[in-house]
PDB file of C-alpha atoms and ligand atoms in Angstrom:
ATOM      1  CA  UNK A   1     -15.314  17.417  23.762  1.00  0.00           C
ATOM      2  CA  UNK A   2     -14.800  18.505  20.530  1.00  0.00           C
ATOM      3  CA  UNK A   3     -10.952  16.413  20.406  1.00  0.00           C
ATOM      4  CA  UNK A   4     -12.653  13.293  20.993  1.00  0.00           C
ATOM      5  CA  UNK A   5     -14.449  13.738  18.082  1.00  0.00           C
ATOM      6  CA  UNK A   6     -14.183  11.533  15.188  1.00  0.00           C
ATOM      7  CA  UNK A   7     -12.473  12.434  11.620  1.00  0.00           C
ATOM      8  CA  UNK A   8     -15.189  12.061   8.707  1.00  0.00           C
ATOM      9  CA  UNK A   9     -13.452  10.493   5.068  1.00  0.00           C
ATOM     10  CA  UNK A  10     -15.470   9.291   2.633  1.00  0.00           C
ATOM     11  CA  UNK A  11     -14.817   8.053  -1.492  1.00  0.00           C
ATOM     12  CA  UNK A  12     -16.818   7.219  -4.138  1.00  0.00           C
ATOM     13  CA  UNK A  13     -16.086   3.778  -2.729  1.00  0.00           C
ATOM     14  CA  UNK A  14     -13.238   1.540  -1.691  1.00  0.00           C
ATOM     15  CA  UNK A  15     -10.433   3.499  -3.056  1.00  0.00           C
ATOM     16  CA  UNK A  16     -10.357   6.100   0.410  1.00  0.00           C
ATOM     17  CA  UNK A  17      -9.573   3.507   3.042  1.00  0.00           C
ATOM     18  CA  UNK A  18      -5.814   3.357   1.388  1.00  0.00           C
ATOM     19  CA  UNK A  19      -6.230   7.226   2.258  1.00  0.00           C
ATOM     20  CA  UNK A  20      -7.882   5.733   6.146  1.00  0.00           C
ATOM     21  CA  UNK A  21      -4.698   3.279   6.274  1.00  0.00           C
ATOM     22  CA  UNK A  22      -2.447   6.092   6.411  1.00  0.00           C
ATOM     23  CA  UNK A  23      -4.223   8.560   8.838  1.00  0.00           C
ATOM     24  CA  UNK A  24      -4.288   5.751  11.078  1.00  0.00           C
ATOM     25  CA  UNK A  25      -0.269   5.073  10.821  1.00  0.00           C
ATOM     26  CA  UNK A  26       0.373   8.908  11.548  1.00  0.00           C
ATOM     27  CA  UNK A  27      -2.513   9.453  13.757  1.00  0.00           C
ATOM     28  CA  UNK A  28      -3.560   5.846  15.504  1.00  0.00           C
ATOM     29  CA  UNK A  29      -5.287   7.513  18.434  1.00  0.00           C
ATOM     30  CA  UNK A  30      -7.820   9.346  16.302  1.00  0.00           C
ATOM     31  CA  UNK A  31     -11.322   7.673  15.688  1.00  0.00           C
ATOM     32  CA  UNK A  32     -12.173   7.393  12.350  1.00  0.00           C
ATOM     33  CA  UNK A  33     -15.425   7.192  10.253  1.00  0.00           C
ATOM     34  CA  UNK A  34     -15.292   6.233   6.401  1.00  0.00           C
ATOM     35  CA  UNK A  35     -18.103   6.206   4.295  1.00  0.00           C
ATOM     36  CA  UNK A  36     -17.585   4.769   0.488  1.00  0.00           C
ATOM     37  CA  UNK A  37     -20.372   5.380  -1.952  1.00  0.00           C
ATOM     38  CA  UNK A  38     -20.330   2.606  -3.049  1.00  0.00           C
ATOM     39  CA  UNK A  39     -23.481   2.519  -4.573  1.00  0.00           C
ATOM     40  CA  UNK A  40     -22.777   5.080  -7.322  1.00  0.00           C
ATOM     41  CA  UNK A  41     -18.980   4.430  -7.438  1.00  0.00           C
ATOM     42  CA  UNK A  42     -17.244   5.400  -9.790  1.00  0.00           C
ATOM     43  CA  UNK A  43     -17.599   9.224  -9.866  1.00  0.00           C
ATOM     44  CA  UNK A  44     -14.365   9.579 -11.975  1.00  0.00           C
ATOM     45  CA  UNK A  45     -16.414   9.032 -15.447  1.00  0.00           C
ATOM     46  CA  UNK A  46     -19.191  11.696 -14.074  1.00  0.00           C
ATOM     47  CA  UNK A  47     -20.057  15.580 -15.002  1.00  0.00           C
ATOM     48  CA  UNK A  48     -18.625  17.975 -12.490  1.00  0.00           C
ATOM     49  CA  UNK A  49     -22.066  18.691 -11.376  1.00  0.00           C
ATOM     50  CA  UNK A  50     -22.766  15.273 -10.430  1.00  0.00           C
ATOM     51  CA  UNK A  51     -19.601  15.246  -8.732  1.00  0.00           C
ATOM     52  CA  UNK A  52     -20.563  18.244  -6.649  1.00  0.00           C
ATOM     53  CA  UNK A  53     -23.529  16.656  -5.757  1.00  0.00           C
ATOM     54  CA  UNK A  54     -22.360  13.429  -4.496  1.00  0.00           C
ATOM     55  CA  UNK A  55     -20.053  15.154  -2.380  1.00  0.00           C
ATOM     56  CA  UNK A  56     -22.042  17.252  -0.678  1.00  0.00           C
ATOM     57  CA  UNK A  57     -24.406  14.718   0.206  1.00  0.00           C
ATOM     58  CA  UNK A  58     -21.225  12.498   1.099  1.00  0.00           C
ATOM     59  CA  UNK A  59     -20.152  15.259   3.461  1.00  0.00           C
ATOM     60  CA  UNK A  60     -23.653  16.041   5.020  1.00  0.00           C
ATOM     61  CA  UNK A  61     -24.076  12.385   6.038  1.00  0.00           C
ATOM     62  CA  UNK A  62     -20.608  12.280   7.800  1.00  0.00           C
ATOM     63  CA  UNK A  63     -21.527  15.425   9.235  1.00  0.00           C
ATOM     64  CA  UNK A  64     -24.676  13.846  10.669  1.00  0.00           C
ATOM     65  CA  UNK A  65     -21.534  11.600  12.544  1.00  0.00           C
ATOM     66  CA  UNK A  66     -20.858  14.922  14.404  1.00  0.00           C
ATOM     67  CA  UNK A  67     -17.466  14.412  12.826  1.00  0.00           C
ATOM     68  CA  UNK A  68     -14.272  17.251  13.636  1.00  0.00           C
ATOM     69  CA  UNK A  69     -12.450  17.189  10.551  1.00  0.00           C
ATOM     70  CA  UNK A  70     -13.493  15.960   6.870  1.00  0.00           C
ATOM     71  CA  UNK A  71     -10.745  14.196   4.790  1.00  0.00           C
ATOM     72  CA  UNK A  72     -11.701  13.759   0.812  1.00  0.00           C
ATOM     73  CA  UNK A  73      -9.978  10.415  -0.103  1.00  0.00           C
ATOM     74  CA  UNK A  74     -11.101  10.667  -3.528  1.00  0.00           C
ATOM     75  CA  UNK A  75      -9.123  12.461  -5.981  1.00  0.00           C
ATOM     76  CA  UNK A  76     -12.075  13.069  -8.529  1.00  0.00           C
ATOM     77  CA  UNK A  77     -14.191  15.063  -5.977  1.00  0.00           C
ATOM     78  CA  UNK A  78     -11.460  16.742  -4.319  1.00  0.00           C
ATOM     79  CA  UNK A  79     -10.354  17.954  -7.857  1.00  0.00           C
ATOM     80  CA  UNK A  80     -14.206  19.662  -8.494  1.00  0.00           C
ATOM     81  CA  UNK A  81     -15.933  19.527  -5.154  1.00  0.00           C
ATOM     82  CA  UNK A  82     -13.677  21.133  -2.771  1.00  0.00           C
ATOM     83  CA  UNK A  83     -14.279  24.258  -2.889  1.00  0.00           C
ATOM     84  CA  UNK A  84     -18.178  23.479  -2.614  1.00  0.00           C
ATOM     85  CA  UNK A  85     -17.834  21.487   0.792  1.00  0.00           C
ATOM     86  CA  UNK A  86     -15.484  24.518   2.166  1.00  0.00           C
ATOM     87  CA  UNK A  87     -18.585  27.024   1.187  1.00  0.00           C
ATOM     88  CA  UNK A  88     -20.673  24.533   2.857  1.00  0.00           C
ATOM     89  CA  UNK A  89     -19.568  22.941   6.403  1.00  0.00           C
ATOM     90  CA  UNK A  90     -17.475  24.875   8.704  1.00  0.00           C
ATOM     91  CA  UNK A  91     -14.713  22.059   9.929  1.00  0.00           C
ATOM     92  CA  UNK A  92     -10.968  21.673   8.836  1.00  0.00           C
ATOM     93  CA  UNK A  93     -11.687  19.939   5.210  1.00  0.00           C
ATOM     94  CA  UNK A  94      -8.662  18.288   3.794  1.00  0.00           C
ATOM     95  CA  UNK A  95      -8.607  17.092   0.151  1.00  0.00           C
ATOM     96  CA  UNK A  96      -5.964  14.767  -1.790  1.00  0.00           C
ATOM     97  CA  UNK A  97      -5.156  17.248  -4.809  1.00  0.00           C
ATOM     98  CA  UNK A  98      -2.609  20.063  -2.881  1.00  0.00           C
ATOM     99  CA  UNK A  99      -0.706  17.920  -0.537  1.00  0.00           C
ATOM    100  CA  UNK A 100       0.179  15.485  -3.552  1.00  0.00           C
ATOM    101  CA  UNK A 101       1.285  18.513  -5.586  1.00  0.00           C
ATOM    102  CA  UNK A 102       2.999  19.705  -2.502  1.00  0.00           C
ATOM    103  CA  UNK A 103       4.861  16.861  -2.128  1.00  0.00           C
ATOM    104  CA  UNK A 104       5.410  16.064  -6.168  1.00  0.00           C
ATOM    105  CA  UNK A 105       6.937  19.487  -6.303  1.00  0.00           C
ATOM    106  CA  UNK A 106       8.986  19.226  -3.191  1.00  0.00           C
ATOM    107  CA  UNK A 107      10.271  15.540  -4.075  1.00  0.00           C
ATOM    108  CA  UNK A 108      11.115  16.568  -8.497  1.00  0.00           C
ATOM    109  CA  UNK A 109      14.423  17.370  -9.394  1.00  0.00           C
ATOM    110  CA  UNK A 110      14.622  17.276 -13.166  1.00  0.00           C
ATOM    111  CA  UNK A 111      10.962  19.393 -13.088  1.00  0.00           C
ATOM    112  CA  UNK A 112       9.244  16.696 -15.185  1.00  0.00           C
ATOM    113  CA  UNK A 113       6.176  15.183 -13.025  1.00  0.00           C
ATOM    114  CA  UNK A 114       3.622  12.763 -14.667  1.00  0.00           C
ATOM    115  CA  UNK A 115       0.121  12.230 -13.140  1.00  0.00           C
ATOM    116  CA  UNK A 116      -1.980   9.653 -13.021  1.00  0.00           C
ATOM    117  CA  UNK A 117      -5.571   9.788 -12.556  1.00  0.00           C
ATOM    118  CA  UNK A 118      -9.463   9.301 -13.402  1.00  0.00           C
ATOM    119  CA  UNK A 119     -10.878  10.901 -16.430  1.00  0.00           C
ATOM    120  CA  UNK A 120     -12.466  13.830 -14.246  1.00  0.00           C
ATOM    121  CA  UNK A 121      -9.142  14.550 -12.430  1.00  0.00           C
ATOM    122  CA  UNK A 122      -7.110  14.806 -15.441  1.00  0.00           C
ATOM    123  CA  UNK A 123      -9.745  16.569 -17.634  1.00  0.00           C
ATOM    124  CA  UNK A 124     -10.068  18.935 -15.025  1.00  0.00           C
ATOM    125  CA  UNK A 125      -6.095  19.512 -14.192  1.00  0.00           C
ATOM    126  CA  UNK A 126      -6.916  19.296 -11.034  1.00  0.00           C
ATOM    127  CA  UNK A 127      -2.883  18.524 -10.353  1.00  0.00           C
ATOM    128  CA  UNK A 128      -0.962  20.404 -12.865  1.00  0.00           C
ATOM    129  CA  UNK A 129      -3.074  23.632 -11.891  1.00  0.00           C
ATOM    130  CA  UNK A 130      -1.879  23.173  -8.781  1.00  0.00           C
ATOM    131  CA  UNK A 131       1.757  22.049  -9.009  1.00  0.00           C
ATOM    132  CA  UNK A 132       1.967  25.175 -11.236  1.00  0.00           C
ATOM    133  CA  UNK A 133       0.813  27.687  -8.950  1.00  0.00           C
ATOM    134  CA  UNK A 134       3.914  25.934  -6.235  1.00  0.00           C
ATOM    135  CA  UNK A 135       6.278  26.394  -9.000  1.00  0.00           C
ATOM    136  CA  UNK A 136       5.805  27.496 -12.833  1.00  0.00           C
ATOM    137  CA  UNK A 137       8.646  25.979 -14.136  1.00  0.00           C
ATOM    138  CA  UNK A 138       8.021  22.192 -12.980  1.00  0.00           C
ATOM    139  CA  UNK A 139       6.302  20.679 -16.399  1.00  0.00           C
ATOM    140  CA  UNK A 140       3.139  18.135 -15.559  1.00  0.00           C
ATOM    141  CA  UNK A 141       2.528  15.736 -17.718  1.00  0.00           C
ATOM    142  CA  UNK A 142      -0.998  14.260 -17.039  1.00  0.00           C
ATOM    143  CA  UNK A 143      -2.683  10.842 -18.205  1.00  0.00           C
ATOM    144  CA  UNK A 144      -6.045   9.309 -17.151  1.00  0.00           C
ATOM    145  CA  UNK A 145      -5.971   5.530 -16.394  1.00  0.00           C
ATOM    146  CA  UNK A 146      -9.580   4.583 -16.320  1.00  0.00           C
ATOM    147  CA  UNK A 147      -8.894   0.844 -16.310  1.00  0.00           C
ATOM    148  CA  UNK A 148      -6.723   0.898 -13.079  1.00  0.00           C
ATOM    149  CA  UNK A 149     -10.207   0.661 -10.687  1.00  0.00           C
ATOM    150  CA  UNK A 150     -11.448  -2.233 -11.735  1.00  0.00           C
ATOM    151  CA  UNK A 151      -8.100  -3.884 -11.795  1.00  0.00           C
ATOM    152  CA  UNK A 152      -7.412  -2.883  -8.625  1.00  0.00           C
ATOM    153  CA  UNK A 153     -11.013  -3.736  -7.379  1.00  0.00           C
ATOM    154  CA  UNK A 154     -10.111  -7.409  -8.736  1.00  0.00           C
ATOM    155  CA  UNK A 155      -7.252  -7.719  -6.697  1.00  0.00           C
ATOM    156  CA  UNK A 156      -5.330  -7.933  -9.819  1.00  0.00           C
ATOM    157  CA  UNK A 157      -1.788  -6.704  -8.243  1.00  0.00           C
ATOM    158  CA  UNK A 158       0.276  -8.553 -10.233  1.00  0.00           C
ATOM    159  CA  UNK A 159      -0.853 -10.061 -12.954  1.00  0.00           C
ATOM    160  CA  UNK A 160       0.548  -9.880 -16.362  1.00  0.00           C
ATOM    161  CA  UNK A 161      -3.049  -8.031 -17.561  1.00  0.00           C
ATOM    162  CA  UNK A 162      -2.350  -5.435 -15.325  1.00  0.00           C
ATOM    163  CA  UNK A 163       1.014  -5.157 -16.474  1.00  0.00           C
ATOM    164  CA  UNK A 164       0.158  -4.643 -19.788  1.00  0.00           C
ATOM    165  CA  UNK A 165      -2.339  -2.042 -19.179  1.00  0.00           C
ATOM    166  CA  UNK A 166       0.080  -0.469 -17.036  1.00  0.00           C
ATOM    167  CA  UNK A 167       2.648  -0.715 -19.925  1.00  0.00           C
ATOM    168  CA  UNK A 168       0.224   0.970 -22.219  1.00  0.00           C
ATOM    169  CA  UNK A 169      -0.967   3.647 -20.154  1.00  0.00           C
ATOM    170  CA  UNK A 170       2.734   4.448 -18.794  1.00  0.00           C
ATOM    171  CA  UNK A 171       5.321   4.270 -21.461  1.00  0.00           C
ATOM    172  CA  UNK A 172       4.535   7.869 -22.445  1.00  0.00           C
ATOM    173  CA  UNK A 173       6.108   9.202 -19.145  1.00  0.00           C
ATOM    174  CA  UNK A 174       9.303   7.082 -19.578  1.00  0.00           C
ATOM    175  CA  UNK A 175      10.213   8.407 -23.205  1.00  0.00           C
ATOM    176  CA  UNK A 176       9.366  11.941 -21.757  1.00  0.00           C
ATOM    177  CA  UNK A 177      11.555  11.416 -18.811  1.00  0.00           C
ATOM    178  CA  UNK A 178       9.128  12.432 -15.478  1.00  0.00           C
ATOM    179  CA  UNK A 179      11.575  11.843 -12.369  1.00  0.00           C
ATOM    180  CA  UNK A 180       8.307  11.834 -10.298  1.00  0.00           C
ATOM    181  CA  UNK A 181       4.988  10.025 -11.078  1.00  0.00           C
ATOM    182  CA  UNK A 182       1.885  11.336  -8.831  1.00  0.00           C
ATOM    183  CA  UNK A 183      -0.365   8.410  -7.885  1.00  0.00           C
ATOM    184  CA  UNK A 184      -3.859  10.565  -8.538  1.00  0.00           C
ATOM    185  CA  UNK A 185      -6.281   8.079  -7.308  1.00  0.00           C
ATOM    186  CA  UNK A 186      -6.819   6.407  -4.248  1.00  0.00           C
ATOM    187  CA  UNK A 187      -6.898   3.059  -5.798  1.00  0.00           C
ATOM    188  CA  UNK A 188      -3.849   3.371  -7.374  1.00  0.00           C
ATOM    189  CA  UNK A 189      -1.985   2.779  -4.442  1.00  0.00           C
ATOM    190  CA  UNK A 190      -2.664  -1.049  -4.545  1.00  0.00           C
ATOM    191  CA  UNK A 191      -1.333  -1.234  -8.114  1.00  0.00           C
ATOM    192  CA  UNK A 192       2.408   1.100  -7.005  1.00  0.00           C
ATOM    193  CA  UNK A 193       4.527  -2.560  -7.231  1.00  0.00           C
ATOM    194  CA  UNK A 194       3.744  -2.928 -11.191  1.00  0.00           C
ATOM    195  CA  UNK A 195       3.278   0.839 -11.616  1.00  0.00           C
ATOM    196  CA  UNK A 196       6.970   1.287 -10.165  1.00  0.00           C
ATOM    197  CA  UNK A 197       8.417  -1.902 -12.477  1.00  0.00           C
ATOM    198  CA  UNK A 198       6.629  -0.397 -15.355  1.00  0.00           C
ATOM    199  CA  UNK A 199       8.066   3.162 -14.840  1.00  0.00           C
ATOM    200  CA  UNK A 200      11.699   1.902 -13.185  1.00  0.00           C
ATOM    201  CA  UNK A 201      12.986   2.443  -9.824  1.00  0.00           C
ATOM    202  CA  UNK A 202      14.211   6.011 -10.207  1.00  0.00           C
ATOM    203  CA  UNK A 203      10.990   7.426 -10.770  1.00  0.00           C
ATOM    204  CA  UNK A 204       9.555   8.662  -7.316  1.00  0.00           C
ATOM    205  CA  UNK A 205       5.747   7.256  -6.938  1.00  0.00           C
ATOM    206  CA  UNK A 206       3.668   9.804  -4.842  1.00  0.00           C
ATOM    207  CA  UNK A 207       0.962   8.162  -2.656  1.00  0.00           C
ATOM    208  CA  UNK A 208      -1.687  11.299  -2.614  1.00  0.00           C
ATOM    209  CA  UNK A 209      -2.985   9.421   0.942  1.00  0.00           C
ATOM    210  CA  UNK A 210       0.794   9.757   2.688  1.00  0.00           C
ATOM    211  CA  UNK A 211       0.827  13.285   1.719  1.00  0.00           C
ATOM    212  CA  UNK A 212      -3.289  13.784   3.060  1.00  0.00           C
ATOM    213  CA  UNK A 213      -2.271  12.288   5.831  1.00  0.00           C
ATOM    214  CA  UNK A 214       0.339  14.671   6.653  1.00  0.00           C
ATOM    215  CA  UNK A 215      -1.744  17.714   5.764  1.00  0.00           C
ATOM    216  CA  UNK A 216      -4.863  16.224   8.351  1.00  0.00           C
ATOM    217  CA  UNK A 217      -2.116  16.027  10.940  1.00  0.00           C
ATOM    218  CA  UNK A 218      -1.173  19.912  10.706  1.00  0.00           C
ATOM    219  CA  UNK A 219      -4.829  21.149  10.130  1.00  0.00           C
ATOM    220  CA  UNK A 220      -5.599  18.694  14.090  1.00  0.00           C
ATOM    221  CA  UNK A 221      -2.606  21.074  15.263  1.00  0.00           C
ATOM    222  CA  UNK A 222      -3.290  24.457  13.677  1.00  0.00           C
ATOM    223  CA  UNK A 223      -7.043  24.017  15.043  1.00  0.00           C
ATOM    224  CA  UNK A 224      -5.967  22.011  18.347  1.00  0.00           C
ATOM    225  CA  UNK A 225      -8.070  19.373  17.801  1.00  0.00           C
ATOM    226  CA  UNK A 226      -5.950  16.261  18.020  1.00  0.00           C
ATOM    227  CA  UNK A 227      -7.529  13.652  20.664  1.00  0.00           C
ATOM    228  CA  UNK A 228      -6.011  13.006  24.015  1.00  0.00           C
ATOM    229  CA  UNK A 229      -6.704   8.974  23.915  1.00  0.00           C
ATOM    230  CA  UNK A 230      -4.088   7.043  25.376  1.00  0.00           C
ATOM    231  CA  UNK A 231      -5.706   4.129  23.518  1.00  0.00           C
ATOM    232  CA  UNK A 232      -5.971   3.211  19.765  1.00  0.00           C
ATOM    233  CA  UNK A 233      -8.631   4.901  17.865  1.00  0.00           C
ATOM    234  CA  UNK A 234     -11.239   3.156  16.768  1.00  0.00           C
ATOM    235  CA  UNK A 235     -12.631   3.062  13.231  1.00  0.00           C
ATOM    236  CA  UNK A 236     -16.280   2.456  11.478  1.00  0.00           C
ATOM    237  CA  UNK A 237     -17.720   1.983   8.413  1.00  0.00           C
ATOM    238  CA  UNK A 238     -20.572   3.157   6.146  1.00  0.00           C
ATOM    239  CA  UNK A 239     -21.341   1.932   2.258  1.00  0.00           C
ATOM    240  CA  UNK A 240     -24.307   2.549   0.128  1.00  0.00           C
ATOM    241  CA  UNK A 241     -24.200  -0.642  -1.094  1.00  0.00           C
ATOM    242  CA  UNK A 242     -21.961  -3.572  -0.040  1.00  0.00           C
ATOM    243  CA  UNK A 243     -20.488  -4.826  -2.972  1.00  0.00           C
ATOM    244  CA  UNK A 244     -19.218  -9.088  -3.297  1.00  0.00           C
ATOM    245  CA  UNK A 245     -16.194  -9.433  -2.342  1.00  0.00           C
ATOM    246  CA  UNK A 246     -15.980  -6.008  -0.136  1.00  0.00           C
ATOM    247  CA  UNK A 247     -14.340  -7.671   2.572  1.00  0.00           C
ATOM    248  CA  UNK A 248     -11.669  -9.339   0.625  1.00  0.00           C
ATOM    249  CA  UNK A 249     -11.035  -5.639  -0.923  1.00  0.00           C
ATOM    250  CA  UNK A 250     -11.276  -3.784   2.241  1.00  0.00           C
ATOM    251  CA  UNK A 251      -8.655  -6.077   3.470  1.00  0.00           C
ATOM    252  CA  UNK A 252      -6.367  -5.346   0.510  1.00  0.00           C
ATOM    253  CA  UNK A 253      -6.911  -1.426   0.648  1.00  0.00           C
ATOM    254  CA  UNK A 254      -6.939  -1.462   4.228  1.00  0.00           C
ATOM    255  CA  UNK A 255      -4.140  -3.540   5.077  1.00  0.00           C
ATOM    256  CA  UNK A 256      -6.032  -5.101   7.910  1.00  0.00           C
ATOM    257  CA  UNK A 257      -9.715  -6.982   7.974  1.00  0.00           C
ATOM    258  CA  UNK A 258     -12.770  -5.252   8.780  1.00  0.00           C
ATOM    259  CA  UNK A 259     -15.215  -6.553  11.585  1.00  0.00           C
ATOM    260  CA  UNK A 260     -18.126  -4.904  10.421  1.00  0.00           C
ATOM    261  CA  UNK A 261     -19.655  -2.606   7.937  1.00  0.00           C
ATOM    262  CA  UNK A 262     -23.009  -0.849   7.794  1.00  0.00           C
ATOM    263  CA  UNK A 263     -25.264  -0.485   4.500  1.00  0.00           C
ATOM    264  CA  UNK A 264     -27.293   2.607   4.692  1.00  0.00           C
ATOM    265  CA  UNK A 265     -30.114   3.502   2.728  1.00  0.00           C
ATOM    266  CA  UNK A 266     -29.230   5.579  -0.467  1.00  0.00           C
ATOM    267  CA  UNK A 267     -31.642   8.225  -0.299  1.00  0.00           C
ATOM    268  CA  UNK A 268     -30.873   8.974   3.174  1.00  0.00           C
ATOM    269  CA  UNK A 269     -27.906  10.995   1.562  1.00  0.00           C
ATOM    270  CA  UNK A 270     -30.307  13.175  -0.771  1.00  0.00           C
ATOM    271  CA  UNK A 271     -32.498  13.807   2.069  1.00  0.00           C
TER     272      UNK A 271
HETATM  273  N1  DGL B 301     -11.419   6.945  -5.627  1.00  0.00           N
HETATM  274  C1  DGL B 301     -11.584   7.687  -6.851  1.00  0.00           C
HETATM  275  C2  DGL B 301     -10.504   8.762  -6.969  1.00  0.00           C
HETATM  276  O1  DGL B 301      -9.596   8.852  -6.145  1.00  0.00           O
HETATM  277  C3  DGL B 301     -11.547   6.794  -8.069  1.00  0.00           C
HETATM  278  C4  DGL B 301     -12.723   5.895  -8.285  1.00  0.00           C
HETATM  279  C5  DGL B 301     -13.875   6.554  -9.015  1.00  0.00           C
HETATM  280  O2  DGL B 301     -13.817   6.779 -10.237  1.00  0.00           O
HETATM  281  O3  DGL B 301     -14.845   6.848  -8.350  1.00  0.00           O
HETATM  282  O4  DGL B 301     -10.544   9.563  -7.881  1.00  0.00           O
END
């Protein structure tokens, strides 16, 4: 039955399952699978062309999951890949980039929204392309934050390092006055409790997952695909490579500890 199939999400590596934590929340009877590349993570400091390429052969192996849905939980490849997976597989494909501007746009008053992001997604303005199209007046105000993954891949939530970075990287969008900051990364979720002491508590933070998550549950409705479980979903996970420490990580991302995780081989995704 094609409801009782599972949704596909995959990431360049750890960053997507704070994308999987909310699809379960608004959708807990859905079965999930997540593969993380985490292999050749990151992505954001790659061409576009090696971008497209990863995803694709991200996509193809969920696709070998007979999956019913695909959800992009990384902002990098949603911001250069989408289009390519749409022109490729034929299921509901839901990326991170328009349902954050969506709900940046819907949530600014004062029209001033910062972003946050990898190198790729702000080089590309993936974001303020898109906020503009929802409303030419809002001004974006885009900054990469390259050292924000490996902070928050040390578990480094609070500590005064990451404070200071955070400082650094963020005092630009307090002098200019954004009312709403877009979280552009799916690893910048774990670091919102300094982000939001760093940019005060008036500016709205906006999780790119909580907005996905919304946009996977319309896409199960328009297409009538949602699953008729009475019972929890279940959810499994696929890695390229399992990096030390994964579980501790996948615990923080997650929000919950993971039983088990499978390695697969690398150049099964170029075959
Ligand atoms: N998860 C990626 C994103 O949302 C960031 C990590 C990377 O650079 O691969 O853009």
């Amino acid at each position: 039955m094609e409801k009782e199939k599972p949704i596909g999400v995959f990431d360049s590596g750890i960053g997507g399952l704070t994308v999987v934590k909310r699809i379960v929340s608004y959708l807990p009877r859905e079965d999930i699978v997540y593969f993380g590349d985490t292999a050749r993570v990151p992505y954001g400091s790659k061409s576009n062309d090696t971008v497209i390429e990863y995803g694709l052969q991200d996509a193809k192996f969920l696709m070998h999951k007979n999956i019913k849905a695909l959800v992009v939980a990384c902002n990098t490849v949603s911001s250069v890949a989408l289009n390519s997976l749409k022109n490729n597989f034929d299921i509901p494909i839901i990326g991170m980039i328009e349902p954050g501007a969506k709900m940046a746009s819907l949530e600014t008053i004062n029209k001033r929204i910062g972003v946050i992001g990898t190198r790729s997604t702000i080089s590309n303005q993936a974001y303020s392309k898109k906020i503009k199209i929802i409303d030419p007046t809002i001004h974006v105000f885009e900054r990469a934050c390259p050292l924000f993954v490996p902070l928050a891949e040390e578990g480094w939530i609070n500590h005064k390092a990451t404070y200071e970075i955070a400082g650094e990287y963020l005092k630009e969008f307090i002098k200019i006055g954004v009312d709403t900051l877009v979280l552009g990364c799916t690893h910048y979720p774990i670091l919102s409790e300094v982000i939001q002491n760093i940019v005060g508590k008036d500016v709205k933070l906006i999780d790119s997952g909580i907005a996905a998550a919304e946009s996977v549950k319309e896409e199960l409705d328009r297409y009538n695909l949602n699953s008729n479980k009475s019972s929890q979903g279940n959810q499994s996970f696929y890695v390229s490579d399992i990096p030390m420490k994964f579980k501790e990580l996948a615990e923080l991302f997650l929000g919950k500890s993971i039983s088990e995780v499978q390695k697969i081989e690398i150049e099964s995704l170029t075959r």
